């Protein structure tokens, strides 16, 4: 989509007003507990100011910067996942009356129209992956679908990839090219604005944008190119599905298992991981019970439990499951790898296991075999 | 369209104690309309919900064109099955289903069929055997090979006795450990395969039981010139949503609840014996 104009920084909050006027709540990045997190916002004053993120395997730190831009950072631990695939929610309720009959009811998931400001290319790519899973033609998830319809996606191109990022290698970023309502490029004094679809058009109409200068377009071009070039992590240029399926009995899984804590942090921060467990929570009244689903991780014991037996009873099997599913299983299931290169699993791993390094090691083992 | 993630109320119509730890319950939906619409295939499963406790996936053992009730044969192993065991006629529970891919019925017509089962109360095998028995003229020879750990585990003695009397039907039984007076084979179920009186190279085979047993059986059948894509097997994994969303039942790239539980051996043979998959 082509550029529609320039939104000066001092008028940014008109975007909040327009979104409120169309009935949308606004969610955006803010600094909380030492990280960039997504929260309900009412003005740009709550955006991160003069901070950037330093990420490396097993480490995330916010540090001061002289850069006055609001989006001078890569990402935080969350993506869009918690908004559409709720960390915990009630699937249905059951009620047993005095005669023993059981009635089942469900509350349709209710989320107001929700505009998310500051969405990255990796987040949009991951959302598209989750859409494929939860909106599957053979079994669409009703609550995911209802929340998904409520999203207004206001993307901001990422110009400050972290040392963990490799979206350039997965082909998912850093420049946004799909599935947004508004797309912003941040410049010193404001934002270049693009839009797509009816909602985006409706918002742009009300923003009273100023014309963009050719020099600004050049600057945007350079910044986006530079963002890609800055990324230092890569994926091996090989058929990873073949490598992983061939090396299921590699000794490297045990080597990883000796470092991996099987804590599941990687699966929590991964924007495409979809596993969830279900359990019943009976009320003390003995009459009602709720059936709850909750994010689960393939790193837990219970994930592969089957009548008295844990199938993946060792950490090496769990890491192998995670990595093989992400980079091979997804291709068979949904036509592409389940990794969007956001780097979160590297940063938030307490022992700093780096998927790109492990995949490189496996590829070398495969090539030398 | 009803959300297949939400159960419907069902009522226990009948109950049979099959052995000390195995029982069968016959069920009906309380919604008459639903009973009329309900269709399933042998090899498919339902999610059974016990109020306040949770759900468990159980294969449907009764005939798809049978009586008004559908039957589940259940072994008591966990929290949910312990409560299911206590249910009596008239008691209510929740049912979602049927789910998954069943046995390849169309492919089996007019062919010789071998059913090899390891372990007790293997409902997926019984469902296909019963299906064939009720339509005997639509199939060729049938060989039933059943192994159990201990001779006392064997249930459905009368079924086996009855099947042994049927024309063109061979029944072979084995127990790893047997008490005095066990008239059949003592040893592994695979040791019975050479006795099977079928042209293995032309027959279709259904397997159900522990993965290592199915793997070993398939290997032996391949040596007898069976075709890998003419062997089917019923897989088990942790199943919670039953609609391919929760991720627990993944077996390689397959969701057992949606892509299985019945798989063609050719599609899974390289994964079947792998530990921790």
XYZ file of C-alpha atoms in Angstrom:
646
model
C 0.000 0.000 0.000
C 1.217 3.486 -0.725
C 1.954 6.189 1.826
C -0.994 8.371 2.756
C 0.832 11.164 4.538
C 2.662 12.329 7.613
C 1.350 12.441 11.189
C 3.378 14.915 13.285
C 4.424 13.561 16.673
C 2.569 16.309 18.575
C -0.699 15.288 16.910
C -0.263 11.545 17.494
C -2.897 11.519 20.220
C -5.599 12.316 17.664
C -5.135 8.656 16.723
C -6.138 7.676 20.267
C -9.198 9.981 20.017
C -10.273 8.524 16.669
C -9.885 4.968 17.973
C -11.900 5.799 21.093
C -14.544 7.424 18.918
C -15.009 4.262 16.849
C -15.399 2.356 20.111
C -11.989 0.734 20.297
C -9.911 0.255 23.401
C -6.222 0.957 22.790
C -3.407 -1.383 23.679
C 0.182 -0.415 23.144
C 3.745 -0.668 24.398
C 4.735 0.770 27.749
C 7.548 0.198 30.216
C 6.509 -2.087 33.028
C 8.642 -4.151 35.379
C 11.766 -3.501 33.357
C 10.412 -4.631 30.014
C 8.381 -3.334 27.093
C 4.936 -4.778 27.710
C 1.556 -4.286 26.074
C -1.070 -2.575 28.231
C -4.195 -0.454 27.940
C -3.079 3.066 26.994
C -4.889 6.353 26.620
C -2.121 8.586 25.286
C 1.307 8.581 23.715
C 2.741 9.812 27.026
C 2.588 6.196 28.163
C 4.784 4.924 25.306
C 8.409 4.082 26.145
C 10.470 7.292 26.206
C 14.221 7.321 25.611
C 14.660 3.639 26.297
C 15.843 0.792 24.164
C 16.129 -2.934 24.772
C 19.371 -4.900 24.983
C 18.694 -8.530 24.243
C 20.986 -11.515 24.159
C 20.653 -15.203 24.994
C 19.165 -15.374 28.489
C 19.086 -11.599 28.999
C 16.696 -8.685 28.486
C 17.553 -5.200 29.767
C 16.045 -1.790 29.098
C 18.720 0.865 28.820
C 18.501 4.642 28.427
C 19.088 6.091 24.977
C 19.337 9.612 23.606
C 17.036 8.542 20.789
C 13.752 10.356 21.415
C 11.718 7.991 19.271
C 8.981 5.996 21.005
C 9.610 2.769 19.141
C 13.424 2.649 19.379
C 13.377 -0.961 20.573
C 12.709 -4.428 19.141
C 10.102 -6.200 21.252
C 9.075 -7.364 24.701
C 8.105 -10.811 25.965
C 4.551 -10.663 24.614
C 3.284 -10.634 21.089
C -0.370 -10.543 20.043
C -0.877 -14.102 21.302
C -2.344 -13.347 24.758
C -4.968 -11.066 23.193
C -6.480 -13.668 20.889
C -5.427 -16.955 22.491
C -6.187 -16.181 26.132
C -3.695 -17.565 28.691
C -6.688 -18.896 30.607
C -10.381 -18.940 29.802
C -13.574 -20.823 30.497
C -14.631 -23.056 27.611
C -17.953 -24.114 29.097
C -19.890 -24.445 32.332
C -21.838 -27.422 33.568
C -24.578 -27.483 36.127
C -25.940 -30.610 37.780
C -29.340 -30.291 39.367
C -30.869 -32.317 42.203
C -32.184 -35.026 39.857
C -28.718 -35.531 38.383
C -29.291 -33.973 34.988
C -26.391 -31.947 33.611
C -26.796 -28.771 31.563
C -23.960 -27.269 29.526
C -23.636 -23.590 28.731
C -20.988 -21.409 27.194
C -20.406 -17.676 27.327
C -19.312 -16.346 23.985
C -15.909 -14.709 24.423
C -16.424 -10.966 24.694
C -13.680 -8.585 23.712
C -14.433 -5.006 22.714
C -13.003 -3.647 19.503
C -9.286 -3.505 20.316
C -6.644 -1.447 18.547
C -3.092 -2.629 19.114
C -0.491 0.048 18.459
C 3.122 -0.931 17.827
C 2.615 -4.334 16.217
C 5.779 -5.696 14.597
C 6.174 -7.696 11.385
C 7.072 -10.803 13.421
C 3.888 -10.366 15.469
C 1.745 -10.178 12.336
C 3.437 -13.238 10.848
C 2.821 -15.141 14.094
C -0.810 -14.018 14.128
C -1.220 -15.398 10.614
C 0.196 -18.720 11.880
C -2.162 -18.811 14.844
C -5.038 -17.975 12.483
C -4.171 -21.066 10.448
C -4.303 -23.184 13.581
C -7.264 -21.766 15.501
C -9.372 -20.946 12.452
C -8.818 -24.401 10.934
C -11.653 -25.410 8.570
C -12.057 -28.753 10.389
C -12.398 -27.207 13.841
C -12.512 -23.469 14.281
C -12.030 -22.194 17.816
C -15.044 -19.993 18.581
C -13.480 -17.774 21.240
C -10.302 -17.186 19.234
C -12.411 -16.346 16.186
C -14.586 -13.862 18.066
C -11.590 -12.009 19.551
C -9.690 -12.097 16.286
C -12.537 -10.221 14.568
C -12.203 -7.412 17.122
C -8.556 -6.571 16.397
C -7.421 -3.360 14.722
C -3.748 -3.769 13.922
C -1.613 -0.649 13.928
C 1.848 -1.776 12.945
C 5.072 0.171 13.423
C 8.015 -0.923 11.324
C 10.867 -2.195 13.473
C 14.056 -0.178 13.022
C 15.907 -1.455 16.087
C 16.129 -5.264 15.865
C 17.741 -6.810 18.910
C 20.720 -9.131 18.913
C 18.262 -12.054 19.296
C 16.206 -11.187 16.204
C 16.321 -13.138 12.952
C 13.019 -12.282 11.239
C 14.992 -11.365 8.127
C 16.138 -15.011 7.935
C 12.610 -16.442 8.256
C 11.291 -13.956 5.685
C 8.830 -12.399 8.138
C 10.378 -8.951 8.668
C 11.582 -6.547 9.730
C 9.378 -4.628 7.286
C 5.632 -5.176 7.575
C 3.947 -6.176 4.332
C 0.680 -7.867 5.321
C -2.429 -7.935 7.481
C -2.335 -4.456 8.996
C -4.983 -1.768 9.244
C -2.458 1.038 9.697
C 1.267 0.880 9.117
C 3.524 3.537 10.616
C 7.168 4.351 9.979
C 8.657 6.419 12.768
C 10.697 9.505 11.841
C 12.254 12.116 14.123
C 9.228 14.412 14.105
C 6.370 12.008 13.472
C 5.128 9.071 11.489
C 4.613 8.193 7.841
C 1.228 6.499 7.533
C -0.017 3.734 5.266
C -3.342 1.939 5.535
C -5.142 -1.097 4.221
C -8.806 -2.139 4.292
C -11.932 -0.236 5.275
C -11.057 0.335 8.946
C -7.610 1.668 8.069
C -9.108 3.944 5.433
C -11.707 5.228 7.895
C -9.004 6.106 10.435
C -6.726 7.757 7.879
C -9.605 9.925 6.629
C -9.881 11.451 10.090
C -6.167 11.895 10.801
C -5.671 15.095 8.677
C -2.288 13.907 7.467
C 0.326 16.260 6.073
C 2.192 15.593 2.829
C 5.332 13.460 3.062
C 8.615 14.850 1.719
C 10.746 12.810 -0.724
C 13.622 12.997 1.776
C 11.407 11.341 4.383
C 10.615 8.502 2.005
C 14.332 8.004 1.458
C 14.922 7.950 5.184
C 12.227 5.284 5.681
C 13.692 3.173 2.914
C 17.146 3.365 4.442
C 15.927 2.660 7.959
C 14.047 -0.487 6.863
C 17.007 -1.740 4.859
C 19.364 -0.993 7.729
C 17.099 -2.895 10.162
C 17.431 -6.038 8.068
C 21.186 -5.648 7.725
C 21.638 -5.201 11.464
C 20.413 -8.715 12.238
C 23.308 -10.969 13.132
C 21.503 -14.280 13.685
C 20.667 -16.521 10.749
C 19.100 -19.861 10.035
C 21.108 -22.492 8.180
C 20.359 -22.252 4.459
C 19.184 -25.839 4.183
C 16.078 -28.017 4.317
C 15.606 -27.979 8.096
C 12.642 -30.361 7.872
C 14.944 -32.946 6.307
C 17.728 -32.277 8.831
C 15.427 -32.597 11.845
C 13.552 -35.649 10.618
C 16.850 -37.383 9.863
C 18.554 -36.529 13.145
C 15.864 -37.622 15.612
C 18.371 -39.882 17.377
C 21.236 -37.360 17.396
C 23.361 -37.087 20.531
C 22.866 -33.330 20.359
C 19.409 -33.667 21.978
C 21.057 -35.014 25.131
C 23.672 -32.254 24.947
C 20.871 -29.657 24.868
C 18.982 -31.493 27.635
C 21.973 -31.043 29.914
C 21.476 -27.275 29.610
C 17.694 -27.076 29.184
C 15.693 -26.652 32.408
C 12.473 -27.842 30.702
C 10.870 -24.708 32.169
C 8.697 -23.888 29.167
C 9.664 -20.185 28.998
C 10.339 -20.551 25.275
C 6.848 -21.885 24.644
C 5.239 -19.117 26.720
C 6.949 -16.311 24.835
C 6.777 -18.004 21.427
C 4.081 -16.178 19.473
C 3.072 -19.283 17.500
C 3.009 -21.954 20.249
C -0.607 -23.050 20.625
C -0.647 -25.907 23.146
C -3.198 -25.687 25.913
C -4.556 -28.005 28.572
C -8.112 -28.399 29.781
C -9.325 -29.088 33.280
C -12.503 -28.906 35.294
C -12.843 -26.525 38.226
C -15.803 -27.611 40.344
C -17.383 -24.971 42.565
C -17.768 -25.643 46.273
C -21.552 -25.713 45.850
C -21.321 -29.138 44.216
C -23.771 -27.946 41.585
C -21.651 -26.037 39.100
C -18.327 -26.626 37.448
C -16.324 -24.715 34.870
C -14.225 -26.288 32.144
C -11.107 -24.178 31.819
C -8.369 -24.136 29.259
C -4.940 -22.790 30.015
C -1.709 -22.380 28.058
C 0.338 -25.544 28.305
C 3.853 -26.391 27.227
C 5.362 -29.458 25.582
C 8.099 -29.141 28.220
C 5.789 -30.292 31.030
C 5.392 -33.891 32.253
C 1.636 -33.784 31.786
C 1.790 -32.780 28.134
C 2.493 -36.327 26.919
C 0.791 -38.189 29.767
C -1.328 -41.145 28.735
C -2.906 -43.614 31.184
C -0.075 -43.876 33.674
C 2.740 -43.240 31.217
C 4.668 -40.075 30.284
C 5.728 -40.548 26.669
C 8.266 -37.694 26.623
C 9.740 -38.596 30.000
C 13.150 -37.016 29.354
C 14.113 -33.422 28.596
C 15.857 -34.451 25.369
C 12.537 -35.764 24.023
C 10.756 -32.553 24.983
C 13.290 -30.229 23.387
C 13.324 -32.468 20.313
C 9.525 -32.288 20.182
C 9.547 -28.487 20.439
C 12.264 -27.833 17.878
C 11.071 -30.514 15.447
C 7.488 -29.311 15.655
C 8.477 -25.679 15.200
C 10.775 -26.152 12.206
C 9.438 -29.377 10.601
C 5.992 -30.340 11.938
C 4.515 -26.931 11.142
C 5.483 -27.334 7.488
C 3.403 -30.523 7.181
C 0.607 -29.084 9.313
C 0.334 -25.572 7.932
C 2.636 -25.266 4.956
C 5.417 -23.265 6.551
C 7.807 -23.214 9.508
C 6.263 -22.163 12.824
C 9.140 -19.757 13.540
C 8.881 -16.057 12.693
C 12.349 -15.078 13.916
C 11.239 -12.857 16.815
C 14.087 -14.201 18.950
C 12.019 -14.330 22.141
C 12.857 -17.978 22.889
C 16.553 -17.047 22.818
C 16.233 -13.966 25.033
C 13.831 -15.429 27.583
C 15.525 -18.805 27.945
C 16.998 -18.692 31.466
C 20.086 -20.586 30.298
C 20.339 -18.857 26.926
C 19.765 -21.775 24.569
C 19.832 -20.328 21.075
C 17.651 -22.092 18.475
C 19.699 -20.723 15.602
C 22.883 -22.156 17.120
C 21.269 -25.555 17.766
C 19.888 -25.688 14.225
C 23.318 -24.754 12.895
C 24.916 -27.548 14.931
C 22.359 -30.086 13.740
C 22.863 -28.974 10.142
C 26.625 -29.431 10.427
C 26.090 -32.897 11.895
C 23.745 -33.704 9.002
C 26.175 -32.414 6.393
C 29.066 -34.362 7.908
C 27.118 -37.617 8.191
C -23.469 -25.292 14.082
C -22.849 -26.654 17.567
C -19.348 -26.097 18.893
C -17.723 -29.540 18.977
C -15.746 -28.425 22.025
C -18.891 -28.423 24.203
C -20.465 -31.677 25.472
C -24.064 -32.850 25.222
C -25.850 -34.563 28.064
C -26.102 -38.341 27.783
C -27.623 -40.992 30.017
C -26.360 -44.459 30.938
C -28.786 -47.067 29.518
C -26.909 -50.257 30.331
C -23.863 -51.389 32.259
C -21.790 -54.604 32.088
C -18.841 -55.565 34.264
C -16.462 -57.262 31.798
C -13.675 -58.077 34.257
C -12.399 -56.762 37.561
C -11.157 -53.514 36.022
C -13.050 -53.366 32.727
C -16.667 -52.387 32.257
C -18.945 -51.341 29.409
C -21.608 -48.661 29.427
C -24.293 -48.121 26.816
C -25.296 -44.495 26.360
C -27.929 -42.319 24.736
C -28.167 -38.575 24.354
C -31.019 -37.067 26.329
C -31.840 -34.939 23.292
C -33.942 -37.190 21.028
C -33.027 -35.203 17.924
C -29.329 -35.713 18.624
C -29.785 -39.486 18.966
C -31.328 -39.547 15.507
C -28.506 -37.528 13.960
C -25.636 -39.278 15.714
C -23.431 -41.253 13.289
C -20.012 -42.793 13.875
C -17.551 -45.222 12.307
C -15.754 -48.127 13.997
C -12.420 -46.801 15.267
C -13.713 -43.321 16.098
C -13.882 -42.056 19.679
C -15.957 -39.863 21.979
C -14.896 -37.559 24.805
C -16.708 -38.678 27.983
C -17.202 -35.955 30.608
C -17.776 -36.660 34.280
C -19.335 -33.731 36.111
C -16.767 -31.763 38.097
C -13.880 -34.104 37.237
C -13.054 -33.877 33.544
C -12.994 -35.660 30.215
C -11.423 -38.803 28.815
C -11.219 -40.049 25.191
C -12.777 -43.507 24.691
C -13.214 -45.511 21.509
C -16.761 -46.500 20.489
C -17.102 -50.262 20.553
C -20.687 -50.799 19.375
C -21.946 -51.185 15.828
C -22.630 -47.990 13.875
C -25.977 -49.360 12.707
C -26.750 -51.112 15.948
C -29.280 -50.402 18.634
C -30.271 -47.010 19.981
C -27.370 -46.898 22.389
C -23.661 -46.507 21.701
C -21.303 -48.503 23.876
C -17.932 -47.718 25.455
C -15.730 -50.382 27.010
C -13.502 -48.773 29.592
C -10.591 -49.832 31.759
C -10.340 -48.121 35.133
C -6.978 -46.346 35.298
C -7.411 -42.705 36.309
C -9.631 -40.198 38.067
C -12.246 -39.907 35.342
C -12.515 -43.649 34.641
C -12.815 -44.359 38.376
C -15.982 -42.257 38.448
C -17.236 -43.669 35.149
C -16.920 -47.124 36.707
C -19.447 -46.145 39.381
C -22.093 -44.918 36.927
C -25.332 -46.897 36.897
C -28.249 -46.892 34.433
C -30.013 -43.543 34.657
C -26.856 -41.605 35.605
C -25.884 -38.645 33.431
C -22.621 -37.596 31.845
C -21.402 -35.400 28.986
C -20.469 -36.610 25.505
C -18.626 -34.898 22.659
C -17.985 -36.691 19.431
C -17.505 -38.713 17.412
C -13.957 -37.624 16.569
C -11.148 -38.747 14.316
C -10.695 -41.142 11.433
C -11.921 -44.709 11.927
C -10.961 -47.953 10.171
C -10.906 -47.818 6.321
C -14.185 -49.704 5.851
C -14.486 -49.122 2.103
C -11.018 -50.568 1.454
C -11.812 -53.738 3.412
C -14.807 -54.916 1.412
C -14.523 -58.518 0.076
C -10.974 -58.942 1.350
C -9.247 -61.247 3.788
C -8.692 -59.435 7.052
C -6.244 -59.925 9.884
C -6.841 -58.234 13.237
C -3.943 -58.341 15.695
C -4.495 -57.002 19.185
C -2.141 -56.646 22.109
C -3.520 -56.025 25.555
C -6.907 -56.154 27.145
C -10.136 -54.433 26.266
C -8.784 -53.049 23.019
C -12.039 -51.475 21.917
C -10.898 -50.301 18.453
C -10.189 -53.933 17.422
C -13.436 -55.224 18.863
C -15.367 -52.559 16.966
C -13.988 -53.711 13.616
C -14.368 -57.428 14.441
C -18.006 -56.916 15.416
C -18.568 -54.834 12.310
C -17.294 -57.689 10.117
C -19.221 -60.354 12.043
C -22.497 -58.517 11.464
C -21.763 -58.265 7.703
C -19.883 -61.504 7.224
C -20.839 -61.858 3.549
C -19.148 -58.552 2.667
C -15.700 -59.789 3.728
C -13.329 -62.659 2.967
C -11.521 -64.756 5.561
C -10.974 -63.263 8.995
C -8.109 -64.052 11.353
C -8.242 -62.682 14.893
C -5.017 -62.752 16.872
C -5.236 -61.579 20.467
C -2.499 -61.412 23.058
C -2.761 -60.540 26.743
C -0.136 -60.212 29.472
C -1.781 -62.649 31.840
C -4.314 -65.322 30.908
C -6.661 -63.962 33.585
C -6.757 -60.615 31.762
C -8.660 -62.056 28.818
C -12.202 -60.735 28.697
C -15.043 -61.586 26.358
C -14.373 -65.362 26.481
C -17.836 -65.939 25.061
C -17.098 -63.559 22.153
C -13.961 -65.490 21.241
C -15.754 -68.833 21.577
C -18.521 -67.544 19.342
C -16.093 -66.131 16.756
C -14.215 -69.455 16.652
C -17.438 -71.122 15.478
C -17.945 -68.739 12.562
C -17.162 -69.878 9.001
C -13.913 -68.633 7.439
C -12.797 -67.336 10.817
C -9.662 -68.216 12.729
C -9.062 -67.131 16.328
C -5.621 -67.376 17.921
C -5.023 -66.402 21.537
C -1.839 -65.924 23.529
C -0.908 -64.974 27.080
C 2.606 -63.989 28.142
C 1.929 -65.609 31.487
C -0.788 -68.233 31.890
C -2.438 -70.071 34.743
C -2.827 -73.848 34.643
C -5.403 -74.945 32.114
C -4.938 -72.108 29.587
C -5.572 -74.021 26.377
C -3.922 -71.559 24.019
C -0.455 -70.239 23.304
C 1.843 -69.084 26.098
C 4.145 -66.360 24.810
C 4.043 -63.225 22.677
C 1.239 -62.444 20.279
C 3.741 -62.152 17.423
C 4.670 -65.817 17.885
C 1.194 -66.712 16.618
C 1.535 -64.931 13.285
C 3.040 -67.944 11.404
C -0.135 -69.866 12.232
C -2.390 -67.343 10.528
C -4.148 -69.042 7.603
C -4.418 -66.093 5.244
C -2.529 -64.902 2.207
C -0.724 -62.157 4.119
C 0.465 -60.542 0.881
C -3.144 -59.858 -0.127
C -4.814 -59.341 3.232
C -5.622 -56.096 5.004
C -4.397 -55.895 8.587
C -5.741 -53.912 11.548
C -3.477 -53.456 14.573
C -4.259 -52.237 18.054
C -2.137 -52.315 21.170
C 1.193 -51.047 22.534
C 3.332 -49.299 19.903
C 6.229 -51.754 20.208
C 3.842 -54.670 19.695
C 2.312 -53.018 16.607
C 5.804 -52.231 15.298
C 7.004 -55.824 15.797
C 3.839 -57.247 14.225
C 4.088 -54.959 11.195
C 7.762 -55.893 10.723
C 6.896 -59.598 10.707
C 4.016 -59.051 8.287
C 6.279 -57.144 5.906
C 8.650 -60.123 5.955
C 5.657 -62.239 4.912
C 5.228 -59.926 1.923
C 2.420 -57.821 3.369
C 2.142 -54.376 1.804
C 2.892 -51.527 4.212
C -0.066 -49.504 2.935
C -2.422 -52.415 3.587
C -1.766 -52.284 7.326
C -3.704 -49.894 9.558
C -3.231 -49.201 13.228
C -5.004 -47.339 15.996
C -2.783 -44.901 17.929
C -3.148 -43.440 21.400
C -1.921 -40.110 22.697
C -2.985 -37.563 25.317
C -6.174 -36.046 23.892
C -7.857 -33.088 25.544
C -9.662 -31.002 22.916
C -10.214 -33.833 20.365
C -10.400 -31.305 17.515
C -6.711 -30.740 16.711
C -6.279 -27.547 18.723
C -4.716 -28.348 22.108
C -1.557 -29.924 20.692
C -1.160 -32.780 23.175
C -1.788 -35.662 20.784
C 0.857 -34.658 18.256
C 2.684 -37.676 16.861
C 5.284 -36.166 14.572
C 3.325 -33.758 12.361
C 0.017 -35.595 12.897
C -2.700 -34.753 15.368
C -3.858 -38.188 16.515
C -7.340 -36.861 17.362
C -7.938 -35.430 13.893
C -5.556 -37.233 11.507
C -6.006 -40.544 13.421
C -6.542 -42.374 15.676
C -6.453 -44.898 12.798
C -3.359 -44.408 10.650
C -2.063 -46.174 7.594
C 1.155 -47.933 8.567
C 3.010 -46.624 5.507
C 2.489 -43.069 6.767
C 3.854 -43.673 10.272
C 6.237 -46.634 10.003
C 9.386 -44.558 10.479
C 8.013 -42.968 13.647
C 6.266 -45.915 15.237
C 9.078 -47.397 17.289
C 10.768 -44.096 18.157
C 11.045 -43.467 21.889
C 9.680 -40.226 23.292
C 7.799 -39.084 20.203
